PDB file of N, CA and C and ligand atoms in Angstrom:
ATOM      1  N   MET T   1    -117.790 -36.890  -8.823  1.00  0.00           N
ATOM      2  CA  MET T   1    -117.639 -36.994  -7.270  1.00  0.00           C
ATOM      3  C   MET T   1    -118.939 -37.411  -6.847  1.00  0.00           C
ATOM      4  N   PRO T   2    -119.086 -38.686  -6.183  1.00  0.00           N
ATOM      5  CA  PRO T   2    -120.245 -39.187  -5.868  1.00  0.00           C
ATOM      6  C   PRO T   2    -121.026 -38.229  -4.427  1.00  0.00           C
ATOM      7  N   VAL T   3    -122.345 -38.169  -4.622  1.00  0.00           N
ATOM      8  CA  VAL T   3    -122.716 -37.425  -3.460  1.00  0.00           C
ATOM      9  C   VAL T   3    -123.759 -38.285  -2.446  1.00  0.00           C
ATOM     10  N   GLN T   4    -123.305 -38.086  -0.974  1.00  0.00           N
ATOM     11  CA  GLN T   4    -124.161 -38.802  -0.231  1.00  0.00           C
ATOM     12  C   GLN T   4    -124.697 -37.974   0.835  1.00  0.00           C
ATOM     13  N   ASP T   5    -125.560 -38.436   1.586  1.00  0.00           N
ATOM     14  CA  ASP T   5    -126.453 -37.467   2.535  1.00  0.00           C
ATOM     15  C   ASP T   5    -125.578 -37.273   3.965  1.00  0.00           C
ATOM     16  N   GLY T   6    -125.980 -36.516   4.708  1.00  0.00           N
ATOM     17  CA  GLY T   6    -125.201 -36.112   6.069  1.00  0.00           C
ATOM     18  C   GLY T   6    -124.954 -37.167   6.807  1.00  0.00           C
ATOM     19  N   ASN T   7    -125.787 -38.512   6.674  1.00  0.00           N
ATOM     20  CA  ASN T   7    -125.352 -39.542   7.387  1.00  0.00           C
ATOM     21  C   ASN T   7    -124.195 -40.319   7.075  1.00  0.00           C
ATOM     22  N   ALA T   8    -123.424 -39.952   6.193  1.00  0.00           N
ATOM     23  CA  ALA T   8    -121.937 -40.399   5.705  1.00  0.00           C
ATOM     24  C   ALA T   8    -120.880 -39.818   6.785  1.00  0.00           C
ATOM     25  N   LEU T   9    -121.416 -38.752   7.533  1.00  0.00           N
ATOM     26  CA  LEU T   9    -120.351 -37.921   8.272  1.00  0.00           C
ATOM     27  C   LEU T   9    -120.743 -38.432   9.610  1.00  0.00           C
ATOM     28  N   ALA T  10    -121.359 -39.513   9.830  1.00  0.00           N
ATOM     29  CA  ALA T  10    -121.641 -40.026  11.202  1.00  0.00           C
ATOM     30  C   ALA T  10    -120.457 -40.448  12.013  1.00  0.00           C
ATOM     31  N   GLY T  11    -119.685 -41.337  11.323  1.00  0.00           N
ATOM     32  CA  GLY T  11    -118.463 -41.673  11.920  1.00  0.00           C
ATOM     33  C   GLY T  11    -117.343 -40.544  12.130  1.00  0.00           C
ATOM     34  N   PRO T  12    -116.945 -39.950  11.185  1.00  0.00           N
ATOM     35  CA  PRO T  12    -116.228 -38.815  11.549  1.00  0.00           C
ATOM     36  C   PRO T  12    -116.581 -37.645  12.609  1.00  0.00           C
ATOM     37  N   LEU T  13    -117.866 -37.149  12.581  1.00  0.00           N
ATOM     38  CA  LEU T  13    -118.284 -36.477  13.419  1.00  0.00           C
ATOM     39  C   LEU T  13    -118.518 -36.938  14.774  1.00  0.00           C
ATOM     40  N   SER T  14    -118.775 -38.237  14.853  1.00  0.00           N
ATOM     41  CA  SER T  14    -118.524 -38.898  16.302  1.00  0.00           C
ATOM     42  C   SER T  14    -117.273 -38.568  16.922  1.00  0.00           C
ATOM     43  N   GLU T  15    -116.237 -38.726  15.940  1.00  0.00           N
ATOM     44  CA  GLU T  15    -114.883 -38.573  16.651  1.00  0.00           C
ATOM     45  C   GLU T  15    -114.586 -37.005  17.016  1.00  0.00           C
ATOM     46  N   VAL T  16    -115.067 -36.222  16.241  1.00  0.00           N
ATOM     47  CA  VAL T  16    -114.846 -34.681  16.616  1.00  0.00           C
ATOM     48  C   VAL T  16    -115.536 -34.271  17.499  1.00  0.00           C
ATOM     49  N   PHE T  17    -116.897 -34.705  18.015  1.00  0.00           N
ATOM     50  CA  PHE T  17    -117.591 -34.488  18.937  1.00  0.00           C
ATOM     51  C   PHE T  17    -117.557 -35.126  20.380  1.00  0.00           C
ATOM     52  N   ALA T  18    -116.697 -36.013  20.291  1.00  0.00           N
ATOM     53  CA  ALA T  18    -116.619 -36.910  21.451  1.00  0.00           C
ATOM     54  C   ALA T  18    -115.349 -36.553  22.257  1.00  0.00           C
ATOM     55  N   VAL T  19    -114.511 -35.481  21.788  1.00  0.00           N
ATOM     56  CA  VAL T  19    -113.324 -35.091  22.391  1.00  0.00           C
ATOM     57  C   VAL T  19    -113.656 -33.801  23.275  1.00  0.00           C
ATOM     58  N   GLU T  20    -112.777 -33.576  24.042  1.00  0.00           N
ATOM     59  CA  GLU T  20    -112.850 -32.502  24.803  1.00  0.00           C
ATOM     60  C   GLU T  20    -112.677 -31.150  23.977  1.00  0.00           C
ATOM     61  N   VAL T  21    -113.844 -30.618  23.656  1.00  0.00           N
ATOM     62  CA  VAL T  21    -113.653 -29.459  22.574  1.00  0.00           C
ATOM     63  C   VAL T  21    -113.054 -28.210  23.325  1.00  0.00           C
ATOM     64  N   THR T  22    -112.894 -27.851  24.194  1.00  0.00           N
ATOM     65  CA  THR T  22    -112.294 -26.613  24.742  1.00  0.00           C
ATOM     66  C   THR T  22    -110.802 -26.821  24.351  1.00  0.00           C
ATOM     67  N   SER T  23    -109.960 -28.059  23.870  1.00  0.00           N
ATOM     68  CA  SER T  23    -108.717 -28.181  23.434  1.00  0.00           C
ATOM     69  C   SER T  23    -108.813 -27.927  22.066  1.00  0.00           C
ATOM     70  N   ALA T  24    -109.645 -27.616  21.549  1.00  0.00           N
ATOM     71  CA  ALA T  24    -109.619 -27.667  19.896  1.00  0.00           C
ATOM     72  C   ALA T  24    -108.978 -26.150  19.686  1.00  0.00           C
ATOM     73  N   TRP T  25    -108.182 -26.151  18.626  1.00  0.00           N
ATOM     74  CA  TRP T  25    -107.728 -24.736  18.269  1.00  0.00           C
ATOM     75  C   TRP T  25    -108.629 -24.234  17.213  1.00  0.00           C
ATOM     76  N   ARG T  26    -108.648 -22.838  17.196  1.00  0.00           N
ATOM     77  CA  ARG T  26    -109.500 -21.991  16.324  1.00  0.00           C
ATOM     78  C   ARG T  26    -108.716 -21.037  15.613  1.00  0.00           C
ATOM     79  N   LEU T  27    -108.739 -20.899  14.237  1.00  0.00           N
ATOM     80  CA  LEU T  27    -107.866 -19.951  13.589  1.00  0.00           C
ATOM     81  C   LEU T  27    -108.709 -18.642  13.159  1.00  0.00           C
ATOM     82  N   CYS T  28    -108.721 -17.559  14.095  1.00  0.00           N
ATOM     83  CA  CYS T  28    -109.391 -16.310  13.773  1.00  0.00           C
ATOM     84  C   CYS T  28    -109.540 -15.961  12.332  1.00  0.00           C
ATOM     85  N   PRO T  29    -110.624 -15.829  11.540  1.00  0.00           N
ATOM     86  CA  PRO T  29    -110.476 -15.181  10.047  1.00  0.00           C
ATOM     87  C   PRO T  29    -110.316 -13.843  10.217  1.00  0.00           C
ATOM     88  N   GLY T  30    -110.786 -13.062  11.254  1.00  0.00           N
ATOM     89  CA  GLY T  30    -110.618 -11.693  11.773  1.00  0.00           C
ATOM     90  C   GLY T  30    -109.140 -11.003  11.732  1.00  0.00           C
ATOM     91  N   CYS T  31    -108.254 -11.992  12.541  1.00  0.00           N
ATOM     92  CA  CYS T  31    -107.014 -11.281  13.114  1.00  0.00           C
ATOM     93  C   CYS T  31    -105.915 -12.320  12.751  1.00  0.00           C
ATOM     94  N   GLY T  32    -106.296 -13.465  12.555  1.00  0.00           N
ATOM     95  CA  GLY T  32    -105.371 -14.429  12.290  1.00  0.00           C
ATOM     96  C   GLY T  32    -104.766 -15.355  13.544  1.00  0.00           C
ATOM     97  N   THR T  33    -105.243 -14.942  14.667  1.00  0.00           N
ATOM     98  CA  THR T  33    -104.617 -15.236  16.003  1.00  0.00           C
ATOM     99  C   THR T  33    -105.155 -16.868  16.024  1.00  0.00           C
ATOM    100  N   ASP T  34    -104.228 -17.748  16.413  1.00  0.00           N
ATOM    101  CA  ASP T  34    -104.749 -19.098  16.916  1.00  0.00           C
ATOM    102  C   ASP T  34    -104.922 -19.159  18.492  1.00  0.00           C
ATOM    103  N   SER T  35    -106.201 -19.772  18.886  1.00  0.00           N
ATOM    104  CA  SER T  35    -106.455 -19.857  20.153  1.00  0.00           C
ATOM    105  C   SER T  35    -107.083 -21.116  20.387  1.00  0.00           C
ATOM    106  N   THR T  36    -107.264 -21.856  21.637  1.00  0.00           N
ATOM    107  CA  THR T  36    -107.979 -22.835  21.816  1.00  0.00           C
ATOM    108  C   THR T  36    -109.420 -22.552  22.096  1.00  0.00           C
ATOM    109  N   VAL T  37    -110.310 -23.170  22.112  1.00  0.00           N
ATOM    110  CA  VAL T  37    -111.827 -22.995  22.359  1.00  0.00           C
ATOM    111  C   VAL T  37    -111.790 -22.466  23.847  1.00  0.00           C
ATOM    112  N   GLY T  38    -110.883 -23.094  24.732  1.00  0.00           N
ATOM    113  CA  GLY T  38    -111.026 -22.732  25.878  1.00  0.00           C
ATOM    114  C   GLY T  38    -110.359 -21.138  26.320  1.00  0.00           C
ATOM    115  N   ALA T  39    -109.661 -20.792  25.294  1.00  0.00           N
ATOM    116  CA  ALA T  39    -109.137 -19.258  25.733  1.00  0.00           C
ATOM    117  C   ALA T  39    -110.072 -18.274  24.850  1.00  0.00           C
ATOM    118  N   LEU T  40    -111.214 -18.719  24.374  1.00  0.00           N
ATOM    119  CA  LEU T  40    -112.098 -17.752  23.669  1.00  0.00           C
ATOM    120  C   LEU T  40    -112.805 -16.807  25.001  1.00  0.00           C
ATOM    121  N   ARG T  41    -113.366 -15.647  24.497  1.00  0.00           N
ATOM    122  CA  ARG T  41    -113.987 -14.881  25.718  1.00  0.00           C
ATOM    123  C   ARG T  41    -115.469 -15.371  25.601  1.00  0.00           C
ATOM    124  N   VAL T  42    -116.155 -15.572  26.617  1.00  0.00           N
ATOM    125  CA  VAL T  42    -117.413 -15.980  26.336  1.00  0.00           C
ATOM    126  C   VAL T  42    -118.689 -15.227  27.295  1.00  0.00           C
ATOM    127  N   TYR T  43    -119.543 -14.757  26.541  1.00  0.00           N
ATOM    128  CA  TYR T  43    -120.521 -13.853  27.142  1.00  0.00           C
ATOM    129  C   TYR T  43    -121.887 -14.547  27.180  1.00  0.00           C
ATOM    130  N   THR T  44    -122.276 -14.888  28.252  1.00  0.00           N
ATOM    131  CA  THR T  44    -123.607 -15.453  28.538  1.00  0.00           C
ATOM    132  C   THR T  44    -124.821 -14.750  28.636  1.00  0.00           C
ATOM    133  N   MET T  45    -125.983 -15.159  28.527  1.00  0.00           N
ATOM    134  CA  MET T  45    -127.245 -14.563  28.813  1.00  0.00           C
ATOM    135  C   MET T  45    -128.277 -15.589  28.904  1.00  0.00           C
ATOM    136  N   GLY T  46    -128.600 -16.176  30.138  1.00  0.00           N
ATOM    137  CA  GLY T  46    -129.533 -17.294  30.387  1.00  0.00           C
ATOM    138  C   GLY T  46    -128.787 -18.425  29.829  1.00  0.00           C
ATOM    139  N   THR T  47    -129.703 -19.010  28.760  1.00  0.00           N
ATOM    140  CA  THR T  47    -129.180 -20.460  28.439  1.00  0.00           C
ATOM    141  C   THR T  47    -128.263 -20.091  26.843  1.00  0.00           C
ATOM    142  N   ALA T  48    -127.850 -18.924  26.617  1.00  0.00           N
ATOM    143  CA  ALA T  48    -127.244 -18.646  25.257  1.00  0.00           C
ATOM    144  C   ALA T  48    -125.910 -17.895  25.677  1.00  0.00           C
ATOM    145  N   ALA T  49    -124.898 -18.294  24.927  1.00  0.00           N
ATOM    146  CA  ALA T  49    -123.548 -17.782  24.992  1.00  0.00           C
ATOM    147  C   ALA T  49    -123.120 -17.439  23.576  1.00  0.00           C
ATOM    148  N   VAL T  50    -122.305 -16.269  23.589  1.00  0.00           N
ATOM    149  CA  VAL T  50    -121.249 -16.009  22.347  1.00  0.00           C
ATOM    150  C   VAL T  50    -120.024 -16.145  22.914  1.00  0.00           C
ATOM    151  N   ALA T  51    -119.218 -16.863  21.826  1.00  0.00           N
ATOM    152  CA  ALA T  51    -117.846 -16.888  22.237  1.00  0.00           C
ATOM    153  C   ALA T  51    -117.095 -16.151  21.202  1.00  0.00           C
ATOM    154  N   ARG T  52    -116.342 -15.110  21.723  1.00  0.00           N
ATOM    155  CA  ARG T  52    -115.364 -14.400  20.790  1.00  0.00           C
ATOM    156  C   ARG T  52    -113.768 -14.360  20.883  1.00  0.00           C
ATOM    157  N   CYS T  53    -113.133 -14.075  19.647  1.00  0.00           N
ATOM    158  CA  CYS T  53    -111.669 -14.240  19.595  1.00  0.00           C
ATOM    159  C   CYS T  53    -111.323 -13.363  20.900  1.00  0.00           C
ATOM    160  N   PRO T  54    -110.067 -13.897  21.523  1.00  0.00           N
ATOM    161  CA  PRO T  54    -109.671 -13.213  22.844  1.00  0.00           C
ATOM    162  C   PRO T  54    -108.654 -12.043  22.283  1.00  0.00           C
ATOM    163  N   HIS T  55    -108.398 -11.941  20.888  1.00  0.00           N
ATOM    164  CA  HIS T  55    -107.816 -10.814  20.679  1.00  0.00           C
ATOM    165  C   HIS T  55    -108.333  -9.600  19.928  1.00  0.00           C
ATOM    166  N   CYS T  56    -109.365 -10.017  18.779  1.00  0.00           N
ATOM    167  CA  CYS T  56    -110.041  -8.742  18.231  1.00  0.00           C
ATOM    168  C   CYS T  56    -111.345  -9.059  18.609  1.00  0.00           C
ATOM    169  N   GLY T  57    -112.005  -9.892  19.231  1.00  0.00           N
ATOM    170  CA  GLY T  57    -113.418  -9.978  19.476  1.00  0.00           C
ATOM    171  C   GLY T  57    -114.533 -10.502  18.693  1.00  0.00           C
ATOM    172  N   GLU T  58    -113.826 -10.873  17.158  1.00  0.00           N
ATOM    173  CA  GLU T  58    -114.865 -11.334  16.436  1.00  0.00           C
ATOM    174  C   GLU T  58    -115.492 -12.679  16.884  1.00  0.00           C
ATOM    175  N   ILE T  59    -116.788 -12.680  16.559  1.00  0.00           N
ATOM    176  CA  ILE T  59    -117.413 -14.069  17.041  1.00  0.00           C
ATOM    177  C   ILE T  59    -117.080 -15.276  16.380  1.00  0.00           C
ATOM    178  N   ALA T  60    -116.923 -16.137  17.234  1.00  0.00           N
ATOM    179  CA  ALA T  60    -116.537 -17.443  16.847  1.00  0.00           C
ATOM    180  C   ALA T  60    -117.527 -18.431  16.562  1.00  0.00           C
ATOM    181  N   PHE T  61    -118.488 -18.434  17.488  1.00  0.00           N
ATOM    182  CA  PHE T  61    -119.671 -19.140  17.413  1.00  0.00           C
ATOM    183  C   PHE T  61    -120.759 -18.647  18.536  1.00  0.00           C
ATOM    184  N   ARG T  62    -122.019 -18.955  18.356  1.00  0.00           N
ATOM    185  CA  ARG T  62    -122.824 -18.745  19.176  1.00  0.00           C
ATOM    186  C   ARG T  62    -123.567 -19.971  19.689  1.00  0.00           C
ATOM    187  N   LEU T  63    -123.904 -20.407  20.864  1.00  0.00           N
ATOM    188  CA  LEU T  63    -124.506 -21.522  21.414  1.00  0.00           C
ATOM    189  C   LEU T  63    -125.789 -21.047  22.171  1.00  0.00           C
ATOM    190  N   ALA T  64    -126.712 -21.831  21.703  1.00  0.00           N
ATOM    191  CA  ALA T  64    -127.971 -21.675  22.546  1.00  0.00           C
ATOM    192  C   ALA T  64    -128.728 -23.014  22.846  1.00  0.00           C
ATOM    193  N   ARG T  65    -129.162 -22.816  24.191  1.00  0.00           N
ATOM    194  CA  ARG T  65    -129.891 -24.232  24.574  1.00  0.00           C
ATOM    195  C   ARG T  65    -131.575 -23.709  24.562  1.00  0.00           C
ATOM    196  N   HIS T  66    -132.187 -24.689  24.229  1.00  0.00           N
ATOM    197  CA  HIS T  66    -133.705 -24.475  24.335  1.00  0.00           C
ATOM    198  C   HIS T  66    -134.280 -25.736  24.308  1.00  0.00           C
ATOM    199  N   ALA T  67    -134.911 -26.123  25.681  1.00  0.00           N
ATOM    200  CA  ALA T  67    -135.518 -27.359  25.778  1.00  0.00           C
ATOM    201  C   ALA T  67    -134.474 -28.543  25.592  1.00  0.00           C
ATOM    202  N   GLU T  68    -134.884 -29.434  24.696  1.00  0.00           N
ATOM    203  CA  GLU T  68    -134.007 -30.407  24.267  1.00  0.00           C
ATOM    204  C   GLU T  68    -133.329 -30.077  23.002  1.00  0.00           C
ATOM    205  N   THR T  69    -133.016 -28.831  22.640  1.00  0.00           N
ATOM    206  CA  THR T  69    -132.388 -28.651  21.537  1.00  0.00           C
ATOM    207  C   THR T  69    -130.987 -27.657  21.789  1.00  0.00           C
ATOM    208  N   LEU T  70    -130.068 -28.131  21.083  1.00  0.00           N
ATOM    209  CA  LEU T  70    -128.817 -27.218  21.322  1.00  0.00           C
ATOM    210  C   LEU T  70    -128.515 -26.707  19.995  1.00  0.00           C
ATOM    211  N   TRP T  71    -128.463 -25.183  19.792  1.00  0.00           N
ATOM    212  CA  TRP T  71    -128.150 -24.725  18.563  1.00  0.00           C
ATOM    213  C   TRP T  71    -126.664 -24.270  18.700  1.00  0.00           C
ATOM    214  N   LEU T  72    -126.021 -24.538  17.540  1.00  0.00           N
ATOM    215  CA  LEU T  72    -124.378 -24.270  17.583  1.00  0.00           C
ATOM    216  C   LEU T  72    -124.424 -23.281  16.168  1.00  0.00           C
ATOM    217  N   ASP T  73    -123.969 -22.135  16.238  1.00  0.00           N
ATOM    218  CA  ASP T  73    -124.140 -21.279  15.138  1.00  0.00           C
ATOM    219  C   ASP T  73    -122.750 -20.720  14.751  1.00  0.00           C
ATOM    220  N   PHE T  74    -122.572 -21.106  13.654  1.00  0.00           N
ATOM    221  CA  PHE T  74    -120.729 -20.672  13.469  1.00  0.00           C
ATOM    222  C   PHE T  74    -120.932 -19.324  12.045  1.00  0.00           C
ATOM    223  N   GLY T  75    -122.378 -18.772  12.365  1.00  0.00           N
ATOM    224  CA  GLY T  75    -122.324 -17.517  11.419  1.00  0.00           C
ATOM    225  C   GLY T  75    -122.611 -17.685   9.959  1.00  0.00           C
ATOM    226  N   GLY T  76    -121.536 -17.373   9.133  1.00  0.00           N
ATOM    227  CA  GLY T  76    -121.624 -17.608   7.744  1.00  0.00           C
ATOM    228  C   GLY T  76    -121.695 -19.124   7.229  1.00  0.00           C
ATOM    229  N   GLY T  77    -121.034 -19.950   8.184  1.00  0.00           N
ATOM    230  CA  GLY T  77    -121.157 -21.389   8.100  1.00  0.00           C
ATOM    231  C   GLY T  77    -122.248 -22.315   8.288  1.00  0.00           C
ATOM    232  N   GLY T  78    -123.399 -21.429   8.789  1.00  0.00           N
ATOM    233  CA  GLY T  78    -124.668 -21.930   9.247  1.00  0.00           C
ATOM    234  C   GLY T  78    -124.645 -22.433  10.677  1.00  0.00           C
ATOM    235  N   ALA T  79    -125.615 -23.253  11.020  1.00  0.00           N
ATOM    236  CA  ALA T  79    -125.684 -23.660  12.276  1.00  0.00           C
ATOM    237  C   ALA T  79    -126.262 -25.086  12.420  1.00  0.00           C
ATOM    238  N   LEU T  80    -125.810 -25.614  13.492  1.00  0.00           N
ATOM    239  CA  LEU T  80    -126.135 -27.199  13.827  1.00  0.00           C
ATOM    240  C   LEU T  80    -127.256 -27.007  14.948  1.00  0.00           C
ATOM    241  N   ARG T  81    -128.596 -27.887  14.716  1.00  0.00           N
ATOM    242  CA  ARG T  81    -129.291 -28.018  15.778  1.00  0.00           C
ATOM    243  C   ARG T  81    -129.323 -29.275  16.340  1.00  0.00           C
ATOM    244  N   ILE T  82    -128.726 -29.389  17.572  1.00  0.00           N
ATOM    245  CA  ILE T  82    -128.560 -30.612  17.940  1.00  0.00           C
ATOM    246  C   ILE T  82    -129.341 -31.225  19.025  1.00  0.00           C
ATOM    247  N   PRO T  83    -129.942 -32.522  19.007  1.00  0.00           N
ATOM    248  CA  PRO T  83    -130.959 -32.868  20.032  1.00  0.00           C
ATOM    249  C   PRO T  83    -130.206 -33.231  21.214  1.00  0.00           C
ATOM    250  N   VAL T  84    -130.572 -32.809  22.498  1.00  0.00           N
ATOM    251  CA  VAL T  84    -129.801 -33.258  23.595  1.00  0.00           C
ATOM    252  C   VAL T  84    -130.891 -33.720  24.845  1.00  0.00           C
ATOM    253  N   THR T  85    -130.441 -34.284  25.588  1.00  0.00           N
ATOM    254  CA  THR T  85    -131.363 -34.678  26.900  1.00  0.00           C
ATOM    255  C   THR T  85    -131.106 -33.771  28.078  1.00  0.00           C
ATOM    256  N   GLY T  86    -132.051 -34.008  28.931  1.00  0.00           N
ATOM    257  CA  GLY T  86    -132.020 -33.261  30.301  1.00  0.00           C
ATOM    258  C   GLY T  86    -131.930 -31.678  29.876  1.00  0.00           C
TER     259      GLY T  86
HETATM  260 ZN1   ZN Q   1    -109.266 -12.422  16.186  1.00  0.00          ZN
END
C-alpha cells in the first residue's frame, strides 16, 4: 500500500470541515447512542469546551482556543491543532 503524507487528505478534509458540523452524527463508543454533535452536552470554561454524550456522559471531544490556534482533541484518537484567525 503506498504511503503519502497528510497533504493527501487536503481534498477530503476540506469537504468534512466545510459543512455544518453540528449536524454530523456521532456513535458513542461508551453506550452506543447515536446523536448529532448539536445534541451533545457541552461544558465550557473560558475558551475551552468539553462535549459529552447526552446519554452516558462519555467525552466526545475537547475543544480549546488559544490565540490563533484551535485544539480539537478526540482523546485516544489524538488531537488536531488548527491554525485560525481572529
Ligand atoms: Zn454514550
